[in-house]
XYZ file of C-alpha atoms in Angstrom:
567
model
C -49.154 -36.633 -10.296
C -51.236 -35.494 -7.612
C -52.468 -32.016 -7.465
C -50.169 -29.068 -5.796
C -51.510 -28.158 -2.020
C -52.920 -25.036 -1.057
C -50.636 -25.490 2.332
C -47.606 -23.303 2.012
C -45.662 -25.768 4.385
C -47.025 -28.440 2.511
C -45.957 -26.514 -1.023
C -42.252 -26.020 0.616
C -41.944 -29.967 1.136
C -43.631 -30.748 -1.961
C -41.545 -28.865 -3.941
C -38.098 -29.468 -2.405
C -39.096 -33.048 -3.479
C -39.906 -32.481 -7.228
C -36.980 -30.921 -7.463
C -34.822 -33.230 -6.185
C -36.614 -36.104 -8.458
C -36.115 -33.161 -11.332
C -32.587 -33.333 -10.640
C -32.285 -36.977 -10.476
C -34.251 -37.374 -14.031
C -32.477 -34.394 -16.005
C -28.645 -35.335 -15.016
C -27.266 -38.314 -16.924
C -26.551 -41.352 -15.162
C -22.431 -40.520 -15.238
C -23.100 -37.393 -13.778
C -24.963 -38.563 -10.717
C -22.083 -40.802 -9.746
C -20.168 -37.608 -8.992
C -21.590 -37.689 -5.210
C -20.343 -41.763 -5.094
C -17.403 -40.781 -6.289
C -16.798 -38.028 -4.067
C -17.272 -39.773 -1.351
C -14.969 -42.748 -2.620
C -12.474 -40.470 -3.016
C -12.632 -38.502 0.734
C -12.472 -41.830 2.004
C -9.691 -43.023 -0.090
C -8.285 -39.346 1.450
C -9.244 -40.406 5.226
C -7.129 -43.901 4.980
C -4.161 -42.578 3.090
C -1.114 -41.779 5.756
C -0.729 -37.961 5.799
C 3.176 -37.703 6.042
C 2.911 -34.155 7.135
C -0.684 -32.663 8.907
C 0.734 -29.794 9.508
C -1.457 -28.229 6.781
C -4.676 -29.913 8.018
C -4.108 -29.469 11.754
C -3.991 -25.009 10.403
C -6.916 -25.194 7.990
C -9.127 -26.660 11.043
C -7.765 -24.337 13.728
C -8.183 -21.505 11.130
C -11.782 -22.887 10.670
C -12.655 -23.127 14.597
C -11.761 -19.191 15.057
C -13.875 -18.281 11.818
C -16.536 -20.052 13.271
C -16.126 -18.858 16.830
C -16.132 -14.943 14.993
C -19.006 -15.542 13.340
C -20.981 -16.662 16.506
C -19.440 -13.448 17.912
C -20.705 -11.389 14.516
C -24.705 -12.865 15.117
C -24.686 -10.690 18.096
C -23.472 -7.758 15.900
C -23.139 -6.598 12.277
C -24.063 -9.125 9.798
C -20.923 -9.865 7.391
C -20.287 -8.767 4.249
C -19.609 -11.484 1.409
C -18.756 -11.265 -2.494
C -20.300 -14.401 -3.433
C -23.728 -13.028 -5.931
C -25.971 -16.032 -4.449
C -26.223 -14.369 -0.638
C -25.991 -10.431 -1.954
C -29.369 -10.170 -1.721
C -30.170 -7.681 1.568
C -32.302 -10.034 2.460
C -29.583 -12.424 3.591
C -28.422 -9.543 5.648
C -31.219 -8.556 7.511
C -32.111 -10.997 9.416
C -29.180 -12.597 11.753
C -29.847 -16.610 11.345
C -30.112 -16.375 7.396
C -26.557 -14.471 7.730
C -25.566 -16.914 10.071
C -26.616 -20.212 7.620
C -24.842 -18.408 4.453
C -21.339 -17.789 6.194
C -21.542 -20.868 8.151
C -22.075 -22.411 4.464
C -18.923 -20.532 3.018
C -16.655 -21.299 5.951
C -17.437 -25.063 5.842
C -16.780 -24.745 1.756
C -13.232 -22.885 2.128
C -12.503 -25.384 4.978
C -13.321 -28.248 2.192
C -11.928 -26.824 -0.734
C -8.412 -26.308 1.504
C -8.446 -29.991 2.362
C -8.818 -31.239 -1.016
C -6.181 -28.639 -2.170
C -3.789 -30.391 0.821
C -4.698 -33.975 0.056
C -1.532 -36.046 -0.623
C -2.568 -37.322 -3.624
C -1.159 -37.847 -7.160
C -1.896 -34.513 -9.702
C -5.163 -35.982 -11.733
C -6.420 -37.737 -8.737
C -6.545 -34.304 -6.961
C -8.201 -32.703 -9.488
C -10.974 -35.101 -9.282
C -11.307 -34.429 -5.987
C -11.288 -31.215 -6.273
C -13.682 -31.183 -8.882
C -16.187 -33.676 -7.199
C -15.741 -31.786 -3.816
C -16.999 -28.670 -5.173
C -19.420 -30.377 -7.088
C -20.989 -31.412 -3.790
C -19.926 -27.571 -1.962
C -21.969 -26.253 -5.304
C -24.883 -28.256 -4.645
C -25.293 -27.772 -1.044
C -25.746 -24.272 -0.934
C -28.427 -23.439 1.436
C -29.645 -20.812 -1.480
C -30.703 -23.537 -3.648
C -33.100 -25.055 -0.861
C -36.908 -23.272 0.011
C -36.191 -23.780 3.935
C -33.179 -21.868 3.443
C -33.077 -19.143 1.022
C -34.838 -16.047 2.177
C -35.548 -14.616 -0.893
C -37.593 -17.746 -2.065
C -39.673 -17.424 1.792
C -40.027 -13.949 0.424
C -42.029 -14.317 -2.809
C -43.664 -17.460 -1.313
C -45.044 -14.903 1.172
C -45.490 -11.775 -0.823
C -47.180 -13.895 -3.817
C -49.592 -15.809 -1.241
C -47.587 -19.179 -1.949
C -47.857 -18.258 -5.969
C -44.488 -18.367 -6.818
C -44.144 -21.932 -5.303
C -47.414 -22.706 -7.822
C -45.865 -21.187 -10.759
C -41.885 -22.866 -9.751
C -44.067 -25.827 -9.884
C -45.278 -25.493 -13.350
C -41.726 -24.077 -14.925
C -40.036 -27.690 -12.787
C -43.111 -30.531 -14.422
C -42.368 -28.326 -17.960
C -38.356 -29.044 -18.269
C -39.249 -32.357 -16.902
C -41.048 -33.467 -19.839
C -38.718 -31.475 -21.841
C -35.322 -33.337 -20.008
C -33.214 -30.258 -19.526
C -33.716 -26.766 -17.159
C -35.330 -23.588 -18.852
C -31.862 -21.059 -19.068
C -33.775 -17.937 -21.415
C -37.347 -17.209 -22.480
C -37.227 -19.659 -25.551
C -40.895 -18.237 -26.533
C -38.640 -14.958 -27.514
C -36.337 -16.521 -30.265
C -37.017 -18.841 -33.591
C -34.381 -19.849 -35.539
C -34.715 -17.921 -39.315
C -37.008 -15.236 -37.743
C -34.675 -13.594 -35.105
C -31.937 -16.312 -35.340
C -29.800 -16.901 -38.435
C -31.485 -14.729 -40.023
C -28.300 -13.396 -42.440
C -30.070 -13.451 -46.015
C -28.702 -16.752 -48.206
C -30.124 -19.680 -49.864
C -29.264 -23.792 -49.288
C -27.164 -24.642 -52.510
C -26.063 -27.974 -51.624
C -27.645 -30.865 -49.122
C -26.712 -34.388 -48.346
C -27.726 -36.614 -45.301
C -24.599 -34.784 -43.638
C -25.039 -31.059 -44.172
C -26.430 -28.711 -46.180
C -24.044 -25.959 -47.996
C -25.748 -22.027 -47.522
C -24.435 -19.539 -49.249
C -24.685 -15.685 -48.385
C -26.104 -12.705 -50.570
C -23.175 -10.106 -50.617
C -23.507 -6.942 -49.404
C -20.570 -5.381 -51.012
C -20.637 -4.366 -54.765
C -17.225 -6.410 -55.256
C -16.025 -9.566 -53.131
C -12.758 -11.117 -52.376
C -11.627 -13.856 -55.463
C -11.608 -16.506 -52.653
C -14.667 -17.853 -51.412
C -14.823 -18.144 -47.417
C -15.951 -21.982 -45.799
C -16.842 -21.871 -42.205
C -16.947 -25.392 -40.707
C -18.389 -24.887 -37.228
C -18.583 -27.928 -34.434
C -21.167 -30.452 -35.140
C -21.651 -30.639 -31.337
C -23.593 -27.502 -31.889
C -25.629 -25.242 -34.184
C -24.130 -22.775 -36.891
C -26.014 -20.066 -35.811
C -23.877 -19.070 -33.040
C -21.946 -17.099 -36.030
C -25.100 -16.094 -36.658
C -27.171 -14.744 -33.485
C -28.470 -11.521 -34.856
C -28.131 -8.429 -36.551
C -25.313 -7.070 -35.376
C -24.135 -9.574 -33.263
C -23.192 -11.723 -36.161
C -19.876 -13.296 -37.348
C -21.324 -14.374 -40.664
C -22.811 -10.713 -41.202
C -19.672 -9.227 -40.254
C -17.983 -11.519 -42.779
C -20.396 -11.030 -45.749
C -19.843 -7.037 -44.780
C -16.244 -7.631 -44.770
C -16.166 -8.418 -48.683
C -16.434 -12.080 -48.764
C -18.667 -14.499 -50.278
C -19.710 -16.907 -47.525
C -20.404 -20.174 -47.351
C -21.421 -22.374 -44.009
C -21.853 -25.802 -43.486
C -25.017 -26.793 -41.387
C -24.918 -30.314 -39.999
C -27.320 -32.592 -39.464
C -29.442 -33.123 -36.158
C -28.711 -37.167 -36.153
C -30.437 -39.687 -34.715
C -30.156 -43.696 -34.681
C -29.994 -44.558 -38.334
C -26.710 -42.361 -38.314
C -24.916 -44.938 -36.098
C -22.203 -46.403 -38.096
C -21.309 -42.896 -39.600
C -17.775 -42.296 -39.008
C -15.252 -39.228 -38.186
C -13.783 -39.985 -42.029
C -17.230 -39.088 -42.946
C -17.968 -36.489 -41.684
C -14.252 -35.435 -43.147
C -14.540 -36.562 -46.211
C -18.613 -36.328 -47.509
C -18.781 -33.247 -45.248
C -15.428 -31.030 -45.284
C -13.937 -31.943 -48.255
C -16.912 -32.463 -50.041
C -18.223 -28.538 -49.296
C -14.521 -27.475 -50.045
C -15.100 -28.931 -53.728
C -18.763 -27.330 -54.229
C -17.599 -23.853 -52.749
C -14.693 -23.721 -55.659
C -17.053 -25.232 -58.358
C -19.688 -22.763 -57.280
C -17.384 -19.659 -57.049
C -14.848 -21.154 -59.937
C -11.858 -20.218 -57.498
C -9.070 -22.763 -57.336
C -8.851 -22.165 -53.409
C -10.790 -20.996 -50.319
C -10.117 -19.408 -47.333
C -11.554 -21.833 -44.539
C -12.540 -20.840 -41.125
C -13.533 -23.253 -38.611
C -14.689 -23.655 -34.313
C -14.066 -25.998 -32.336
C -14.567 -29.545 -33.273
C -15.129 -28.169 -36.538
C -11.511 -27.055 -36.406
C -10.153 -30.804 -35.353
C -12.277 -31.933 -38.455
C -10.613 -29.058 -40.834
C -7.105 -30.445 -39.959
C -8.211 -33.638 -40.956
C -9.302 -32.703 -43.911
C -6.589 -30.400 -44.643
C -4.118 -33.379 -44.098
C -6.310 -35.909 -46.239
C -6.303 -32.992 -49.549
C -2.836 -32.609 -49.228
C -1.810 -36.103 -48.871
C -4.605 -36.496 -52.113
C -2.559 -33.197 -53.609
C -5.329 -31.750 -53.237
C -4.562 -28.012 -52.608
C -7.351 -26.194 -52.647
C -7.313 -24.613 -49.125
C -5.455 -20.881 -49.560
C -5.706 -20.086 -45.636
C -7.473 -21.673 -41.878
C -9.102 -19.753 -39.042
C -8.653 -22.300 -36.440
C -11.490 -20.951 -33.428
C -10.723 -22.425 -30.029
C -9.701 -25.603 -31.580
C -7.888 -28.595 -29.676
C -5.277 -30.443 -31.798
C -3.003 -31.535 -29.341
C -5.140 -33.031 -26.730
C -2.751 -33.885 -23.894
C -4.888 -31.317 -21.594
C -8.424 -31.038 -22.291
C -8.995 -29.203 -19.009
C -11.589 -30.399 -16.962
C -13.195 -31.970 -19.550
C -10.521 -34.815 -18.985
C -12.428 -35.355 -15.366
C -15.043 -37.350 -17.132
C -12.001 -39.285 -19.946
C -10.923 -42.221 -17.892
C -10.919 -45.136 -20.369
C -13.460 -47.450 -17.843
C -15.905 -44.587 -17.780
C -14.899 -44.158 -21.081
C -16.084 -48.118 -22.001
C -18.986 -47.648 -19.546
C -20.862 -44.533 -21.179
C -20.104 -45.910 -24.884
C -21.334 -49.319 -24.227
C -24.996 -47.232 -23.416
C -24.603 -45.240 -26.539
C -23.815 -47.663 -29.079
C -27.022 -49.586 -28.010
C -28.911 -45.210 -28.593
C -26.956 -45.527 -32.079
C -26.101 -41.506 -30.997
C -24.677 -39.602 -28.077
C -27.563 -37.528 -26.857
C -26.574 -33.839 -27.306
C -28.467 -33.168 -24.015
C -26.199 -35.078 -21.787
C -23.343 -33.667 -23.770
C -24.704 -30.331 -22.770
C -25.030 -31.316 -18.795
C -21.695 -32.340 -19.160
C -20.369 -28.712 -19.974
C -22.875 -26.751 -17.687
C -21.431 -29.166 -14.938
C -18.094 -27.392 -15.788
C -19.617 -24.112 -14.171
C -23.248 -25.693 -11.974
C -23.554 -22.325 -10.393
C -23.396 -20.477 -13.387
C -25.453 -22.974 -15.445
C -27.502 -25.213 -13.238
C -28.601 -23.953 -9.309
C -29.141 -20.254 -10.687
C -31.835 -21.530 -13.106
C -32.897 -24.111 -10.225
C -33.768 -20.854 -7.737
C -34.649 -18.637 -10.383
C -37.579 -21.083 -12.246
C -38.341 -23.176 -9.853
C -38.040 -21.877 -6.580
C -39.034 -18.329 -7.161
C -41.251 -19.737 -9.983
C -39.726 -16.732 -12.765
C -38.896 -17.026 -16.193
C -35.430 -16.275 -17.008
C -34.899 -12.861 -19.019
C -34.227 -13.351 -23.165
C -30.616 -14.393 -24.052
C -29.515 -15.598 -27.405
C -26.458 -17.508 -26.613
C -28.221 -19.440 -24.068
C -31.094 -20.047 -26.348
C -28.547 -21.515 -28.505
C -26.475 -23.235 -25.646
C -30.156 -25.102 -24.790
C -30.568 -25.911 -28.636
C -27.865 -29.562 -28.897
C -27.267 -31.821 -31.721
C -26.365 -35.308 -31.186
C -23.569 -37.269 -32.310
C -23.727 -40.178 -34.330
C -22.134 -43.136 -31.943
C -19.222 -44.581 -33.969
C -18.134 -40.753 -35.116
C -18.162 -39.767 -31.426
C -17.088 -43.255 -29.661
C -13.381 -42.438 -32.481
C -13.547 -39.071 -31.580
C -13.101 -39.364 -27.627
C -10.975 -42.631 -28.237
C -8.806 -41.349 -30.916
C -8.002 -38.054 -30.113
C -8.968 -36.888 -26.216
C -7.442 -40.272 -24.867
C -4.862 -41.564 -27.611
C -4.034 -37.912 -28.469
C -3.335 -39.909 -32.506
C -3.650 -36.276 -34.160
C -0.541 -35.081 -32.416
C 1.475 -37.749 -32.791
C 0.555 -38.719 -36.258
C -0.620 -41.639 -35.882
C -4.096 -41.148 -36.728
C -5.790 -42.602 -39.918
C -9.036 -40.525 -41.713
C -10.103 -41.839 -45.078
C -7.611 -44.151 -45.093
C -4.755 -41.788 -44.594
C -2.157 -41.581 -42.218
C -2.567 -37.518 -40.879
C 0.650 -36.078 -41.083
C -0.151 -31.803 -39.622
C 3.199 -31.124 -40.673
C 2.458 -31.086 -44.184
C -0.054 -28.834 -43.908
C 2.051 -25.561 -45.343
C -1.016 -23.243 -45.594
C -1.272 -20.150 -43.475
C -3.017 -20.628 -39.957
C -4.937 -18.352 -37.844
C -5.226 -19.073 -34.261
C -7.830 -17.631 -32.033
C -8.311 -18.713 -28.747
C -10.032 -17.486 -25.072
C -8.178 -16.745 -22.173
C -10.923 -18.044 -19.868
C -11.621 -21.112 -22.286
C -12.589 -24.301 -19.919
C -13.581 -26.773 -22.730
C -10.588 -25.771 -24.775
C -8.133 -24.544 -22.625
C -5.938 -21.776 -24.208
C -2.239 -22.897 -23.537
C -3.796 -26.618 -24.905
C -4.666 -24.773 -28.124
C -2.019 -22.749 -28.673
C 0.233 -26.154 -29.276
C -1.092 -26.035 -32.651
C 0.428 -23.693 -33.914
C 3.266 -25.727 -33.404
C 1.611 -29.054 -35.355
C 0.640 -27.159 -38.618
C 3.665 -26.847 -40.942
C 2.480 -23.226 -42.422
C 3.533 -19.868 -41.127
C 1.106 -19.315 -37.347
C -0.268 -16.679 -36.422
C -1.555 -16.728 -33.040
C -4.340 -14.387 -31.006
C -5.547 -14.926 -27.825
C -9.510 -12.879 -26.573
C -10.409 -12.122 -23.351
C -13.780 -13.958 -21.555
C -14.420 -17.589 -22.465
C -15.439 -20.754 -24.894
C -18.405 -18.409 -26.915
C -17.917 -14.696 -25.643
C -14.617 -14.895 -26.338
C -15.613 -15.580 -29.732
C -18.647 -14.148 -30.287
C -17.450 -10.017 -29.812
C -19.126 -7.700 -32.199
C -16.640 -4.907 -33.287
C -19.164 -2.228 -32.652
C -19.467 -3.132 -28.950
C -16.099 -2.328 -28.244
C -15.832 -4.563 -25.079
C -13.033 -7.172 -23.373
C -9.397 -6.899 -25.345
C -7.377 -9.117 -27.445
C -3.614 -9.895 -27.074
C -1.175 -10.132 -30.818
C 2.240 -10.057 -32.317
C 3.525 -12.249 -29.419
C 6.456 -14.763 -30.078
C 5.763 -18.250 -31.843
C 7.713 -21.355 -30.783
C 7.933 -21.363 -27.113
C 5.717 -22.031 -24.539
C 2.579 -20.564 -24.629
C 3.515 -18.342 -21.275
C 6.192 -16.740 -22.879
C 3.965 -15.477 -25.960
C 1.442 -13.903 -23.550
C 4.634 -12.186 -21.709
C 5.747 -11.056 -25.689
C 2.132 -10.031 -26.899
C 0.835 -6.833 -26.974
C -2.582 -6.304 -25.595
C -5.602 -4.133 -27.550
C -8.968 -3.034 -26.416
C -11.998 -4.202 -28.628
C -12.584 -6.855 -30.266
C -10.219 -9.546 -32.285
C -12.846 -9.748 -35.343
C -10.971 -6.674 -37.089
C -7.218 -8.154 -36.997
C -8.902 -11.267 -38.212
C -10.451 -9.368 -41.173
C -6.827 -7.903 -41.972
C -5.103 -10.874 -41.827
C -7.964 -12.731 -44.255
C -7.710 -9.916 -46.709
C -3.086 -10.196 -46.298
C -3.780 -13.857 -47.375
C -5.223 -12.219 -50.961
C -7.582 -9.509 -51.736
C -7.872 -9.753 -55.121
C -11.339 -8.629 -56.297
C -14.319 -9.674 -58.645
C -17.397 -8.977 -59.245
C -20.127 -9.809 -56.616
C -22.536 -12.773 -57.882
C -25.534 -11.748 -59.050
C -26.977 -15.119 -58.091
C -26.247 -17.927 -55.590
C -25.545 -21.253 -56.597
C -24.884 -22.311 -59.853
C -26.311 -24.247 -63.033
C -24.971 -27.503 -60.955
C -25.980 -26.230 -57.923
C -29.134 -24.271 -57.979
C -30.931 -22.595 -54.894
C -32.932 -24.859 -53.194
C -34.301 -22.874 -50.494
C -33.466 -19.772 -48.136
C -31.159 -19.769 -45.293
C -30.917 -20.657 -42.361
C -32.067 -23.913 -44.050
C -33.996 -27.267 -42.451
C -31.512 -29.146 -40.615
C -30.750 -26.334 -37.751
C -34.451 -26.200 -37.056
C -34.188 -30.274 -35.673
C -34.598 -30.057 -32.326
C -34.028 -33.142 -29.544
């Protein structure tokens, strides 16, 4: 690659182009159809015989007198907006920039209105409306150099500097494949991450088992599993002192175990879903009670890890096996009828398309599986981090969670290909029709007491889509529902007394009418959670003096080898 010019005209063209070929090499070939499709589908729009234009003939009159006020307001006082990417003052100071930013947000509402008024059938509308503010997203004149004031700013104030050094941070996540969200030189998994004292008691080319040293003199009788997704890393329970569900559980008075999956890669390809339910669940259930000699175990479980922890459930009990005394069930989809927009990229030929590439990887890259959910929110997740690092050449501040959110596993192909088949498009869980380790999964038969937390701004698993579990499981339900979304939601400290939680509302309607029965509390769901563990049995023993056992020794500290496998 040739050298960067000294030209700052020359650096402004030079680096809108990297960034565009950035763009085109770190979003997966799926994702870059979303443009095609778009315009397939406002052309589909243009054809189709609008029985009534009433509604477009307004939205385009309505946009012709915004426009013709906001020629009027360039003369004037620039306008005020509430969209964060043109709050800067120096969008407001100087008329044309003012001009190119509400001329930007008109045009969008305008768009957004027509794709809200197309005639078209429900899931065809929402991927228009998706793919139409896709493109809106991507066109914002504050993610181009010509455009964005700020970036003309630094360029100037820096002597072209910031262009040198949004050059360096673009050519680095490049050859890494995915954009820069936090300082990563600030964190290091089992130095500032994980870092809960435990050892590894138990490892197999699945997981390895860690258990926790206790903190309290005496411990619940019941052991506590927590299965979390293997789409991700464990130590999102585990960020920090203080900011950690494991710590908070150990505190709590239980003896904690976690499962830490492995980072696959190709040789993993013909490992299954019943695996993963049967040599990783239901195997770590069996070592937890041999370890702890307790005939049951309070599991707790996110996400995926949840929809693998029904499985399992329903494979023990149709083996009479009954060693589960309790679930947590953490934003977890069971009935998958409504995956949100998530279902945007589950139509079976795209479906056939994207497997037929991963079955010749042997794994589904965890980096495109990340794209896919920072597509669910670009702004947030994508352009901010394009104008931030690149443009303005900064490094983004220190965050844990997105440390963690840049940090993917991948998924072993036939596992994942049975996942998205079997459950997101057949919805087989629900209807129990779906076969794991040979067994027909019947929910119903699960009789154990269930804990239900989910997010009220949840976008991969929509709340109302999880509540219908509580309805699938055949033990008593008990159902909570956190402010914020997919990981704040879950990840809320006690101590930091922020968003609320809603309770107590009533089971076995519709998922409305037990947020219009609920009561709502300030603070943070982690302490009803605690109660409702220790309702469940809080018998006490001893804490061990040791971890592991004569069968299963220590083998080496927490946070263990497989979470430090990075792609």
């Amino acid at each position: 690659m040739n050298a960067p010019s000294n030209d700052p005209n020359q650096l402004f063209k030079e680096l809108t182009e990297q960034t565009e070929q950035m763009m085109a090499r770190l979003s997966h070939p799926d994702h870059l159809a979303s443009i095609e499709k778009l315009t397939e589908a406002w052309t589909q729009l243009a054809s189709t015989q609008w029985h009534d234009p009433t509604q477009w003939v307004e939205n385009l009159t309505q946009f012709q007198r915004q426009q013709m006020n906001l020629w009027q307001q360039m003369m004037g006082l620039p306008t005020e907006t509430q969209d964060r990417r043109f709050k800067s003052e120096h969008w407001e100071d100087q008329p044309v920039y003012d001009f190119i930013a509400q001329s930007y947000l008109l045009v969008s509402d305008m768009m957004s209105q027509w794709a809200e008024a197309a005639p078209v059938e429900d899931k065809d509308k929402e991927k228009l409306q998706f793919y139409t503010q896709a493109y809106i997203d991507a066109m914002s004149p504050s993610n181009f150099a010509a455009t964005n004031p700020e970036v003309l700013k630094e360029a100037m104030e820096s002597g072209g500097q910031s262009l040198l050094n949004g050059w360096k941070n673009l050519l680095g996540d490049v050859e890494k494949g995915r954009i820069t969200m936090t300082d990563e030189a600030a964190f290091q998994v089992g130095e500032n991450l994980a870092i809960t004292p435990g050892q590894v008691v138990f490892k197999n080319h699945l997981f390895e088992l860690i258990q926790y040293t206790p903190s309290t003199p005496e411990v619940n009788a019941k052991p506590m599993l927590i299965v979390p997704p293997c789409i991700n890393k464990f130590y999102i329970l585990d960020l920090g002192k203080g900011n950690s569900f494991i710590e908070y559980s150990v505190a709590q008075g239980n003896t904690v175990f976690v499962v830490s999956w492995v980072n696959p890669d190709a040789s993993y390809a013909d490992t299954s879903w019943s695996d993963y339910v049967d040599q990783g669940v239901i195997q770590a259930t069996k070592i937890v009670r041999e370890i702890t000699a307790s005939k049951k175990i309070n599991a707790v479980s996110w996400c995926v890890g949840g929809t693998l922890l029904a499985c399992a459930m329903a494979v023990m009990q149709s083996r009479r096996d009954s060693g589960i005394n309790s679930a947590t069930f953490l934003t977890t989809l069971l009935d998958f009828s409504d995956p949100g927009q998530l279902g945007l990229f589950l139509e079976p030929d795209e479906v056939d398309r994207r497997e037929a590439a991963f079955r010749k990887e042997g794994y589904f890259s965890g980096k495109s599986l990340a794209l896919g959910f920072n597509l669910l929110r670009s702004n947030d997740l994508i352009w901010s981090y394009v104008v931030n690092n690149y443009l303005k050449g900064k490094t983004p501040p220190p965050f844990d969670i997105l440390y963690w959110n840049s940090d993917p596993t991948n998924l072993p192909a036939e596992m994942y290909a049975f996942y998205i088949r079997e459950l997101y498009l057949n919805n087989k869980l629900k209807d129990g029709q779906l076969e794991v380790c040979g067994k027909s999964i019947d929910l119903s038969k699960v009789k154990v007491p269930c804990y239900f937390l989910s997010a009220l701004e949840d976008h991969i698993a929509p709340w109302k889509a999880t509540f219908e579990g509580t309805q699938l499981l055949g033990g008593k339900a008990t159902f909570v529902l956190g402010g914020s979304g997919h990981i704040a939601g879950v990840i809320n400290p006690p101590h930091k007394n922020k968003r609320n939680y809603w309770s107590d509302g009533e089971l076995g309607q519709s998922a409305d009418h037990w947020l219009d029965t609920a009561q709502s509390h300030p603070g943070s769901w982690w302490t009803h959670w605690s109660a409702w563990v220790k309702a469940q049995g809080d018998s006490q023993v001893a804490a061990p003096e040791t971890l592991g056992s004569d069968t299963y020794p220590a083998l080496y500290p927490a946070p263990g080898e497989y979470v430090k496998v990075r792609i």
